[in-house]
mmCIF file of C-alpha atoms in Angstrom:
data_model
loop_
_atom_site.group_PDB
_atom_site.id
_atom_site.type_symbol
_atom_site.label_atom_id
_atom_site.label_comp_id
_atom_site.label_asym_id
_atom_site.label_seq_id
_atom_site.Cartn_x
_atom_site.Cartn_y
_atom_site.Cartn_z
ATOM 1 C CA MET D 1 0.062 -0.075 -0.078
ATOM 2 C CA PRO D 2 1.502 3.387 -0.883
ATOM 3 C CA ASP D 3 2.248 5.615 2.159
ATOM 4 C CA LEU D 4 -0.355 8.451 2.139
ATOM 5 C CA ILE D 5 0.793 10.028 5.375
ATOM 6 C CA LEU D 6 2.319 13.479 4.619
ATOM 7 C CA PHE D 7 4.117 13.804 7.870
ATOM 8 C CA GLN D 8 3.949 12.327 11.310
ATOM 9 C CA THR D 9 5.107 14.248 14.481
ATOM 10 C CA GLY D 10 5.017 11.905 17.445
ATOM 11 C CA MET D 11 3.444 8.650 18.052
ATOM 12 C CA PRO D 12 0.137 7.960 20.010
ATOM 13 C CA THR D 13 0.470 8.639 23.695
ATOM 14 C CA LYS D 14 -3.112 7.353 24.625
ATOM 15 C CA LYS D 15 -5.936 6.943 22.397
ATOM 16 C CA SER D 16 -6.091 8.370 19.174
ATOM 17 C CA ILE D 17 -8.807 10.434 17.268
ATOM 18 C CA ALA D 18 -9.403 11.320 13.807
ATOM 19 C CA PHE D 19 -10.881 14.549 12.238
ATOM 20 C CA VAL D 20 -12.030 14.233 8.782
ATOM 21 C CA ALA D 21 -13.306 16.993 6.590
ATOM 22 C CA ASN D 22 -13.438 18.355 2.977
ATOM 23 C CA THR D 23 -10.559 20.640 3.471
ATOM 24 C CA SER D 24 -7.446 21.254 5.454
ATOM 25 C CA TRP D 25 -8.435 24.695 5.829
ATOM 26 C CA SER D 26 -11.614 24.122 7.605
ATOM 27 C CA ILE D 27 -9.868 21.917 10.222
ATOM 28 C CA TYR D 28 -7.259 24.555 10.744
ATOM 29 C CA LYS D 29 -9.772 27.499 10.721
ATOM 30 C CA PHE D 30 -12.399 25.984 13.009
ATOM 31 C CA ARG D 31 -10.796 23.357 15.170
ATOM 32 C CA LEU D 32 -6.888 24.032 15.526
ATOM 33 C CA TYR D 33 -7.507 25.078 19.148
ATOM 34 C CA LEU D 34 -9.612 22.096 19.896
ATOM 35 C CA ILE D 35 -6.871 19.686 18.403
ATOM 36 C CA GLN D 36 -4.213 21.404 20.422
ATOM 37 C CA GLU D 37 -6.214 21.056 23.616
ATOM 38 C CA LEU D 38 -6.729 17.449 22.958
ATOM 39 C CA ILE D 39 -3.014 16.735 22.418
ATOM 40 C CA ALA D 40 -2.276 18.376 25.732
ATOM 41 C CA ALA D 41 -4.783 16.093 27.265
ATOM 42 C CA GLY D 42 -2.772 13.132 25.951
ATOM 43 C CA PHE D 43 -4.547 12.278 22.698
ATOM 44 C CA HIS D 44 -2.902 11.425 19.448
ATOM 45 C CA ILE D 45 -4.643 13.242 16.493
ATOM 46 C CA TYR D 46 -5.045 12.243 13.020
ATOM 47 C CA VAL D 47 -6.319 14.771 10.560
ATOM 48 C CA LEU D 48 -7.372 13.486 7.021
ATOM 49 C CA ALA D 49 -8.280 15.963 4.416
ATOM 50 C CA PRO D 50 -7.291 16.938 1.071
ATOM 51 C CA LYS D 51 -3.994 18.543 0.782
ATOM 52 C CA ASP D 52 -4.120 22.375 0.339
ATOM 53 C CA LYS D 53 -1.886 25.365 1.562
ATOM 54 C CA TYR D 54 -3.048 25.081 5.205
ATOM 55 C CA SER D 55 -1.995 21.283 5.414
ATOM 56 C CA ASP D 56 1.503 22.333 6.281
ATOM 57 C CA GLN D 57 0.219 24.095 9.213
ATOM 58 C CA PHE D 58 -0.017 20.885 11.018
ATOM 59 C CA SER D 59 3.569 19.993 10.707
ATOM 60 C CA ASP D 60 4.741 21.699 13.812
ATOM 61 C CA LEU D 61 2.255 19.875 16.151
ATOM 62 C CA PRO D 62 3.943 17.125 18.076
ATOM 63 C CA GLY D 63 1.088 14.479 18.452
ATOM 64 C CA LEU D 64 -0.602 15.030 15.111
ATOM 65 C CA THR D 65 -0.443 12.917 11.951
ATOM 66 C CA PHE D 66 -1.732 14.373 8.762
ATOM 67 C CA ILE D 67 -3.021 12.142 6.042
ATOM 68 C CA GLU D 68 -3.831 13.380 2.468
ATOM 69 C CA LEU D 69 -7.093 12.269 1.026
ATOM 70 C CA LYS D 70 -6.691 12.105 -2.566
ATOM 71 C CA LYS D 71 -10.022 10.936 -3.756
ATOM 72 C CA PHE D 72 -11.973 13.589 -1.781
ATOM 73 C CA LYS D 73 -13.751 15.806 -4.485
ATOM 74 C CA GLY D 74 -15.797 17.910 -2.226
ATOM 75 C CA LYS D 75 -17.772 19.918 -5.148
ATOM 76 C CA ARG D 76 -18.460 17.096 -7.561
ATOM 77 C CA ILE D 77 -20.837 14.403 -7.651
ATOM 78 C CA SER D 78 -19.657 11.189 -8.929
ATOM 79 C CA ILE D 79 -20.676 7.516 -7.992
ATOM 80 C CA LEU D 80 -17.288 6.169 -9.047
ATOM 81 C CA GLY D 81 -15.526 9.082 -7.291
ATOM 82 C CA ASP D 82 -17.522 8.730 -3.976
ATOM 83 C CA LEU D 83 -16.838 4.814 -4.166
ATOM 84 C CA GLN D 84 -13.242 5.387 -4.214
ATOM 85 C CA LEU D 85 -13.325 8.102 -1.395
ATOM 86 C CA TYR D 86 -15.107 5.348 0.733
ATOM 87 C CA ARG D 87 -12.400 2.828 -0.271
ATOM 88 C CA GLU D 88 -9.725 5.277 0.628
ATOM 89 C CA LEU D 89 -11.332 6.054 4.177
ATOM 90 C CA LEU D 90 -11.823 2.298 4.663
ATOM 91 C CA ASP D 91 -8.113 1.596 4.055
ATOM 92 C CA HIS D 92 -6.898 4.564 6.420
ATOM 93 C CA TYR D 93 -9.406 3.491 9.285
ATOM 94 C CA ARG D 94 -8.328 -0.174 8.898
ATOM 95 C CA ARG D 95 -4.803 0.910 9.342
ATOM 96 C CA ILE D 96 -4.811 3.641 11.950
ATOM 97 C CA GLN D 97 -7.829 2.212 14.032
ATOM 98 C CA PRO D 98 -8.620 5.494 15.882
ATOM 99 C CA ALA D 99 -10.888 5.375 19.004
ATOM 100 C CA VAL D 100 -13.353 7.929 17.814
ATOM 101 C CA ILE D 101 -13.654 9.581 14.455
ATOM 102 C CA PHE D 102 -15.306 13.019 14.048
ATOM 103 C CA HIS D 103 -16.559 13.665 10.469
ATOM 104 C CA TYR D 104 -17.543 17.096 9.121
ATOM 105 C CA THR D 105 -19.228 18.026 5.989
ATOM 106 C CA ILE D 106 -21.609 15.950 3.954
ATOM 107 C CA LYS D 107 -19.417 13.615 2.180
ATOM 108 C CA ALA D 108 -17.306 12.948 5.146
ATOM 109 C CA ASN D 109 -20.389 12.392 7.015
ATOM 110 C CA ILE D 110 -21.788 9.847 4.782
ATOM 111 C CA PHE D 111 -18.941 7.919 3.528
ATOM 112 C CA GLY D 112 -16.674 8.449 6.374
ATOM 113 C CA SER D 113 -19.561 7.006 8.629
ATOM 114 C CA LEU D 114 -20.185 3.981 6.321
ATOM 115 C CA ALA D 115 -16.279 3.256 6.237
ATOM 116 C CA ALA D 116 -16.038 3.754 10.164
ATOM 117 C CA SER D 117 -18.941 1.208 10.806
ATOM 118 C CA ARG D 118 -17.177 -1.313 8.496
ATOM 119 C CA THR D 119 -14.032 -1.046 10.433
ATOM 120 C CA GLY D 120 -15.660 -1.167 13.889
ATOM 121 C CA CYS D 121 -14.569 2.443 14.596
ATOM 122 C CA ARG D 122 -16.810 4.690 16.616
ATOM 123 C CA SER D 123 -17.798 7.726 14.904
ATOM 124 C CA VAL D 124 -19.516 11.092 15.299
ATOM 125 C CA SER D 125 -21.154 13.285 12.639
ATOM 126 C CA VAL D 126 -21.078 16.810 12.971
ATOM 127 C CA ILE D 127 -23.522 18.506 10.894
ATOM 128 C CA THR D 128 -22.107 21.882 10.316
ATOM 129 C CA GLY D 129 -24.879 23.150 7.986
ATOM 130 C CA LEU D 130 -27.252 21.749 5.503
ATOM 131 C CA GLY D 131 -25.604 23.117 2.443
ATOM 132 C CA TYR D 132 -26.786 23.392 -1.128
ATOM 133 C CA MET D 133 -27.636 19.744 -1.356
ATOM 134 C CA PHE D 134 -30.611 20.555 0.864
ATOM 135 C CA SER D 135 -31.607 23.758 -1.005
ATOM 136 C CA GLY D 136 -30.848 22.878 -4.766
ATOM 137 C CA ASN D 137 -31.717 20.047 -7.119
ATOM 138 C CA PRO D 138 -34.761 18.057 -5.728
ATOM 139 C CA LEU D 139 -33.120 14.731 -7.102
ATOM 140 C CA LEU D 140 -29.910 15.750 -5.430
ATOM 141 C CA GLN D 141 -31.815 16.468 -2.007
ATOM 142 C CA ALA D 142 -33.487 13.070 -2.281
ATOM 143 C CA ALA D 143 -30.306 11.324 -2.940
ATOM 144 C CA ALA D 144 -28.811 13.120 -0.016
ATOM 145 C CA LYS D 145 -31.360 12.127 2.300
ATOM 146 C CA ILE D 146 -31.210 8.363 1.415
ATOM 147 C CA LEU D 147 -27.629 8.295 1.816
ATOM 148 C CA TYR D 148 -27.612 10.384 5.123
ATOM 149 C CA ARG D 149 -30.333 7.889 6.491
ATOM 150 C CA ARG D 150 -28.201 4.995 5.839
ATOM 151 C CA ALA D 151 -25.178 6.507 6.971
ATOM 152 C CA LEU D 152 -26.145 8.351 10.201
ATOM 153 C CA ARG D 153 -27.529 5.031 11.874
ATOM 154 C CA LYS D 154 -24.134 3.876 11.877
ATOM 155 C CA ASN D 155 -22.882 6.789 14.137
ATOM 156 C CA THR D 156 -22.557 6.747 17.626
ATOM 157 C CA GLU D 157 -23.733 10.295 17.871
ATOM 158 C CA VAL D 158 -24.936 12.947 15.498
ATOM 159 C CA TRP D 159 -24.088 16.509 16.489
ATOM 160 C CA PHE D 160 -25.822 19.636 15.064
ATOM 161 C CA LEU D 161 -24.744 23.334 15.696
ATOM 162 C CA ASN D 162 -28.439 24.524 15.734
ATOM 163 C CA ALA D 163 -31.854 23.280 16.866
ATOM 164 C CA ASP D 164 -33.483 24.052 13.370
ATOM 165 C CA ASP D 165 -30.966 21.497 11.722
ATOM 166 C CA GLN D 166 -31.672 19.034 14.339
ATOM 167 C CA GLU D 167 -35.245 19.100 13.929
ATOM 168 C CA VAL D 168 -34.930 18.821 9.967
ATOM 169 C CA PHE D 169 -32.987 15.608 10.476
ATOM 170 C CA THR D 170 -35.130 13.954 13.112
ATOM 171 C CA SER D 171 -38.531 15.037 11.581
ATOM 172 C CA LYS D 172 -37.412 13.306 8.167
ATOM 173 C CA LYS D 173 -36.362 10.177 10.207
ATOM 174 C CA LEU D 174 -32.676 10.529 9.004
ATOM 175 C CA VAL D 175 -31.578 10.018 12.518
ATOM 176 C CA PRO D 176 -33.396 9.169 15.847
ATOM 177 C CA ARG D 177 -33.474 12.107 18.278
ATOM 178 C CA GLY D 178 -31.989 10.118 20.993
ATOM 179 C CA LYS D 179 -28.810 9.814 19.009
ATOM 180 C CA THR D 180 -28.475 13.784 18.447
ATOM 181 C CA PHE D 181 -26.641 16.242 20.554
ATOM 182 C CA LEU D 182 -26.592 20.100 19.992
ATOM 183 C CA LEU D 183 -22.934 21.619 19.987
ATOM 184 C CA PRO D 184 -22.953 25.190 20.680
ATOM 185 C CA GLY D 185 -20.695 26.290 17.456
ATOM 186 C CA GLU D 186 -17.066 25.773 16.802
ATOM 187 C CA GLY D 187 -16.083 27.857 19.734
ATOM 188 C CA VAL D 188 -14.742 31.282 19.866
ATOM 189 C CA ASP D 189 -11.151 32.489 21.131
ATOM 190 C CA THR D 190 -12.589 35.595 23.361
ATOM 191 C CA ALA D 191 -8.901 36.443 24.249
ATOM 192 C CA ALA D 192 -8.023 36.665 20.647
ATOM 193 C CA PHE D 193 -11.055 38.217 19.576
ATOM 194 C CA TYR D 194 -10.929 40.871 22.176
ATOM 195 C CA ALA D 195 -13.671 43.539 23.135
ATOM 196 C CA CYS D 196 -13.375 46.840 21.218
ATOM 197 C CA PRO D 197 -16.777 48.553 21.905
ATOM 198 C CA TYR D 198 -18.236 51.261 19.654
ATOM 199 C CA GLU D 199 -16.790 54.728 19.916
ATOM 200 C CA GLU D 200 -18.569 57.765 18.610
ATOM 201 C CA LYS D 201 -16.875 59.095 15.371
ATOM 202 C CA THR D 202 -17.637 61.394 12.521
ATOM 203 C CA ALA D 203 -16.143 58.953 9.938
ATOM 204 C CA PRO D 204 -18.601 57.002 7.799
ATOM 205 C CA LEU D 205 -20.197 53.915 9.566
ATOM 206 C CA THR D 206 -18.821 50.766 8.266
ATOM 207 C CA PHE D 207 -21.029 47.446 7.444
ATOM 208 C CA LEU D 208 -18.977 44.492 7.092
ATOM 209 C CA LEU D 209 -20.001 41.081 5.463
ATOM 210 C CA ILE D 210 -17.450 38.051 6.066
ATOM 211 C CA ALA D 211 -18.230 35.034 3.992
ATOM 212 C CA ARG D 212 -17.545 32.923 1.059
ATOM 213 C CA VAL D 213 -18.375 34.641 -2.141
ATOM 214 C CA ILE D 214 -21.468 32.504 -2.895
ATOM 215 C CA ARG D 215 -25.112 33.547 -3.412
ATOM 216 C CA HIS D 216 -26.398 31.575 -0.560
ATOM 217 C CA LYS D 217 -24.614 33.954 2.101
ATOM 218 C CA GLY D 218 -27.134 36.653 0.818
ATOM 219 C CA ILE D 219 -24.581 38.819 -1.133
ATOM 220 C CA TYR D 220 -27.002 39.737 -3.740
ATOM 221 C CA GLU D 221 -29.412 41.022 -1.004
ATOM 222 C CA PHE D 222 -26.516 42.886 0.624
ATOM 223 C CA ILE D 223 -25.861 44.628 -2.889
ATOM 224 C CA GLU D 224 -29.621 45.465 -3.021
ATOM 225 C CA ALA D 225 -29.819 46.920 0.529
ATOM 226 C CA ILE D 226 -26.660 49.085 -0.279
ATOM 227 C CA GLN D 227 -28.269 50.507 -3.479
ATOM 228 C CA SER D 228 -31.238 51.521 -1.361
ATOM 229 C CA LEU D 229 -29.115 52.974 1.622
ATOM 230 C CA GLN D 230 -26.822 55.053 -0.862
ATOM 231 C CA ALA D 231 -29.955 56.419 -2.485
ATOM 232 C CA ARG D 232 -31.129 57.634 0.878
ATOM 233 C CA GLY D 233 -27.624 59.225 1.189
ATOM 234 C CA LEU D 234 -26.340 57.451 4.328
ATOM 235 C CA ASN D 235 -22.812 58.354 5.327
ATOM 236 C CA ALA D 236 -21.860 54.673 5.420
ATOM 237 C CA GLN D 237 -19.188 52.246 3.742
ATOM 238 C CA PHE D 238 -19.975 48.668 2.909
ATOM 239 C CA GLN D 239 -17.251 46.013 2.786
ATOM 240 C CA LEU D 240 -16.993 42.404 1.699
ATOM 241 C CA LEU D 241 -14.238 40.021 2.992
ATOM 242 C CA GLY D 242 -14.037 36.482 1.729
ATOM 243 C CA PHE D 243 -12.550 33.894 -0.739
ATOM 244 C CA PHE D 244 -14.108 33.013 -4.120
ATOM 245 C CA ASP D 245 -15.379 29.477 -3.759
ATOM 246 C CA GLU D 246 -14.836 28.526 -7.555
ATOM 247 C CA GLY D 247 -16.758 25.265 -8.485
ATOM 248 C CA ASN D 248 -19.428 25.688 -6.064
ATOM 249 C CA PRO D 249 -22.790 25.791 -7.780
ATOM 250 C CA VAL D 250 -23.928 28.920 -6.117
ATOM 251 C CA ALA D 251 -20.527 30.779 -6.598
ATOM 252 C CA ILE D 252 -20.487 34.574 -7.496
ATOM 253 C CA SER D 253 -17.763 35.310 -9.931
ATOM 254 C CA SER D 254 -14.758 37.805 -9.297
ATOM 255 C CA GLN D 255 -15.987 39.573 -12.441
ATOM 256 C CA GLN D 256 -19.377 40.263 -10.825
ATOM 257 C CA VAL D 257 -17.606 41.461 -7.567
ATOM 258 C CA ASP D 258 -15.396 43.667 -9.661
ATOM 259 C CA LYS D 259 -18.480 45.276 -11.249
ATOM 260 C CA TRP D 260 -19.971 45.998 -7.906
ATOM 261 C CA VAL D 261 -16.375 47.827 -6.871
ATOM 262 C CA ARG D 262 -16.538 49.857 -9.909
ATOM 263 C CA GLN D 263 -19.900 50.926 -9.332
ATOM 264 C CA LYS D 264 -18.775 52.054 -5.743
ATOM 265 C CA ARG D 265 -21.296 49.607 -4.160
ATOM 266 C CA ILE D 266 -18.761 47.794 -1.988
ATOM 267 C CA THR D 267 -15.239 47.680 -0.862
ATOM 268 C CA TYR D 268 -13.741 44.253 -1.619
ATOM 269 C CA LEU D 269 -11.075 43.510 0.992
ATOM 270 C CA GLY D 270 -9.948 40.041 -0.445
ATOM 271 C CA GLN D 271 -9.548 37.150 1.900
ATOM 272 C CA ALA D 272 -7.535 36.876 5.164
ATOM 273 C CA ASP D 273 -6.674 34.412 7.699
ATOM 274 C CA ASP D 274 -6.637 36.909 10.397
ATOM 275 C CA VAL D 275 -10.009 38.870 10.215
ATOM 276 C CA ARG D 276 -9.626 40.713 13.561
ATOM 277 C CA PRO D 277 -8.324 44.063 12.109
ATOM 278 C CA PHE D 278 -11.207 44.057 9.601
ATOM 279 C CA ILE D 279 -13.731 43.416 12.471
ATOM 280 C CA ALA D 280 -12.046 45.891 14.749
ATOM 281 C CA ALA D 281 -12.379 48.620 11.995
ATOM 282 C CA ALA D 282 -16.108 47.980 11.346
ATOM 283 C CA ASP D 283 -19.110 49.132 13.358
ATOM 284 C CA CYS D 284 -21.446 46.430 12.439
ATOM 285 C CA ILE D 285 -21.212 42.933 11.006
ATOM 286 C CA VAL D 286 -23.944 41.801 8.468
ATOM 287 C CA LEU D 287 -24.791 38.322 7.361
ATOM 288 C CA PRO D 288 -27.944 37.909 5.330
ATOM 289 C CA SER D 289 -27.388 34.251 4.719
ATOM 290 C CA TYR D 290 -30.122 31.795 3.727
ATOM 291 C CA ARG D 291 -29.094 29.162 6.228
ATOM 292 C CA GLU D 292 -25.999 28.543 8.502
ATOM 293 C CA GLY D 293 -24.971 25.827 10.866
ATOM 294 C CA MET D 294 -23.440 28.407 13.482
ATOM 295 C CA PRO D 295 -21.628 31.417 11.772
ATOM 296 C CA LEU D 296 -18.356 31.935 13.212
ATOM 297 C CA SER D 297 -18.207 35.345 11.606
ATOM 298 C CA LEU D 298 -20.985 36.556 13.772
ATOM 299 C CA LEU D 299 -19.786 34.982 16.735
ATOM 300 C CA GLU D 300 -16.220 36.643 16.372
ATOM 301 C CA GLY D 301 -17.930 39.766 15.469
ATOM 302 C CA ALA D 302 -19.996 39.725 18.641
ATOM 303 C CA SER D 303 -16.882 38.697 20.732
ATOM 304 C CA MET D 304 -15.388 41.956 19.548
ATOM 305 C CA CYS D 305 -18.419 44.054 20.683
ATOM 306 C CA LYS D 306 -19.809 44.584 17.198
ATOM 307 C CA ALA D 307 -23.553 44.692 16.556
ATOM 308 C CA LEU D 308 -24.827 42.004 14.249
ATOM 309 C CA ILE D 309 -27.411 42.140 11.364
ATOM 310 C CA ALA D 310 -28.472 38.800 9.809
ATOM 311 C CA ALA D 311 -31.258 36.991 8.283
ATOM 312 C CA ASP D 312 -33.950 35.205 10.545
ATOM 313 C CA THR D 313 -32.523 31.892 9.394
ATOM 314 C CA PRO D 314 -31.258 28.721 11.195
ATOM 315 C CA GLY D 315 -27.919 29.318 13.021
ATOM 316 C CA CYS D 316 -28.040 33.291 12.606
ATOM 317 C CA ARG D 317 -31.004 33.447 15.072
ATOM 318 C CA GLU D 318 -29.210 31.434 17.533
ATOM 319 C CA VAL D 319 -26.635 34.146 17.790
ATOM 320 C CA ILE D 320 -28.741 37.263 17.702
ATOM 321 C CA GLY D 321 -31.131 38.575 20.317
ATOM 322 C CA ASP D 322 -33.333 40.831 18.004
ATOM 323 C CA GLY D 323 -33.087 44.391 19.367
ATOM 324 C CA VAL D 324 -30.569 43.315 22.020
ATOM 325 C CA ASN D 325 -26.983 42.572 20.284
ATOM 326 C CA GLY D 326 -28.283 43.323 16.692
ATOM 327 C CA TYR D 327 -31.334 42.731 14.431
ATOM 328 C CA LEU D 328 -32.743 39.990 12.398
ATOM 329 C CA CYS D 329 -34.082 40.782 8.844
ATOM 330 C CA ARG D 330 -36.293 38.717 6.761
ATOM 331 C CA ASN D 331 -34.731 35.812 4.765
ATOM 332 C CA LYS D 332 -33.800 36.746 1.043
ATOM 333 C CA ASP D 333 -35.289 40.448 1.387
ATOM 334 C CA GLY D 334 -32.867 43.115 0.649
ATOM 335 C CA ALA D 335 -35.523 45.774 1.525
ATOM 336 C CA ASP D 336 -35.928 44.717 4.883
ATOM 337 C CA LEU D 337 -32.166 44.265 5.265
ATOM 338 C CA ALA D 338 -31.719 48.023 4.382
ATOM 339 C CA GLU D 339 -34.257 48.931 6.854
ATOM 340 C CA LYS D 340 -32.522 47.065 9.843
ATOM 341 C CA MET D 341 -29.196 48.586 8.492
ATOM 342 C CA GLU D 342 -30.499 51.949 8.537
ATOM 343 C CA LYS D 343 -32.228 51.367 12.143
ATOM 344 C CA TYR D 344 -28.661 50.580 13.289
ATOM 345 C CA TYR D 345 -27.255 53.491 11.545
ATOM 346 C CA ARG D 346 -29.545 55.925 13.238
ATOM 347 C CA LEU D 347 -29.028 54.403 16.875
ATOM 348 C CA PRO D 348 -27.591 56.946 19.452
ATOM 349 C CA ALA D 349 -23.823 55.963 20.123
ATOM 350 C CA ALA D 350 -24.539 54.711 23.626
ATOM 351 C CA ASP D 351 -27.218 52.441 22.200
ATOM 352 C CA LYS D 352 -24.590 51.007 19.722
ATOM 353 C CA ARG D 353 -22.097 50.435 22.209
ATOM 354 C CA ALA D 354 -24.528 48.781 24.570
ATOM 355 C CA MET D 355 -25.873 46.492 21.748
ATOM 356 C CA GLY D 356 -22.093 45.378 21.102
ATOM 357 C CA VAL D 357 -21.454 44.742 24.729
ATOM 358 C CA GLU D 358 -24.536 42.589 25.013
ATOM 359 C CA GLY D 359 -23.076 40.589 21.963
ATOM 360 C CA ARG D 360 -19.890 39.859 23.861
ATOM 361 C CA ASN D 361 -21.798 38.975 26.945
ATOM 362 C CA ARG D 362 -23.855 36.355 24.935
ATOM 363 C CA VAL D 363 -20.682 34.888 23.510
ATOM 364 C CA LEU D 364 -18.994 34.642 26.787
ATOM 365 C CA ALA D 365 -22.018 32.806 28.218
ATOM 366 C CA ARG D 366 -22.554 30.241 25.528
ATOM 367 C CA PHE D 367 -20.094 30.243 22.894
ATOM 368 C CA THR D 368 -16.337 30.202 23.892
ATOM 369 C CA LYS D 369 -13.657 27.665 22.863
ATOM 370 C CA GLU D 370 -13.436 26.702 26.650
ATOM 371 C CA ILE D 371 -17.042 25.382 26.677
ATOM 372 C CA VAL D 372 -16.729 23.692 23.346
ATOM 373 C CA THR D 373 -13.488 21.969 24.387
ATOM 374 C CA ARG D 374 -14.914 20.860 27.669
ATOM 375 C CA ILE D 375 -17.991 19.402 25.778
ATOM 376 C CA TYR D 376 -15.426 17.351 23.443
ATOM 377 C CA LEU D 377 -13.500 16.115 26.363
ATOM 378 C CA ASP D 378 -16.631 15.099 28.338
ATOM 379 C CA LYS D 379 -18.099 13.319 25.278
ATOM 380 C CA LEU D 380 -14.728 11.381 24.701
ATOM 381 C CA ASN D 381 -14.614 10.284 28.218
ATOM 382 C CA SER D 382 -18.238 8.844 27.879
ATOM 383 C CA LEU D 383 -17.478 7.261 24.502
#
């Protein structure tokens, strides 16, 4: 068998745990702190994902082994390709025999869960969002539900980031409710995402949207709202930060974004591994997404005392208390989004500041990395 391990820094010290996802980036972005805590607790970690520019970030972690998944084609539906992915995962699981495997994203959840069951490994599927497979082609939705129903019954547990997604899966009998668990997001580093409350200023108010540049993040609704607010003469600037998700069926092209920039609708900030300077410079974080698992951009913004405006959709509504730390607008409604943005714009400075502080308090109470780490450790002990 060819050696597919890119690098290995240390051998297992106690039981081993595997994290499996469709990109190395997602493991690095959302779960690096968790992996570091688990290594410190004595676990050996395997990360299984396609190789990308973030894969090398794992090389400096003693106690972690990275395994490249060469058959993981996350944005392509292929019976042959998915069968090859299943067999690739099966080979790795048989060889490394982790005590528990955590799967993230739909293909890992489905084919990873089936492979784990075949090898006798305990596995947990973490449903980080429903994705376009539940909002696009009806045939694709039907196929996804059939595969999920078969795969999730093999899991030890199935975790969700919000109650709406949990209800979808249990009501459609894709998984028994007794096997499910609600995880409060991916965890926010509230020290890194420090408090910087609103301060009154004469400069334009800044609204910032942080997201992959795809239609389902509500970017077209954001542009519609901006057009309306600019017509009303608001002294505000509008920014977009995020990467182009080429190959995604609902991707927005760079040419379209360039057109908006030329029309002076938005300022495109590119993409950044460290979003804190952009959040710190903004006044309000906007996310009119059609559906989320638990949006980290909102949580990180709230942690930095920024008011939030988002669509009243699954995932977003868990983070925002309407009128408390931000506003909820109607889904896919650019006009209502504009109304909520103007409502925030016209708040007195003291109310803007109070709204941001309430957001940080909400994160500290429910969504910190310490809370999420403790849940993982407790669950691992029980498993």
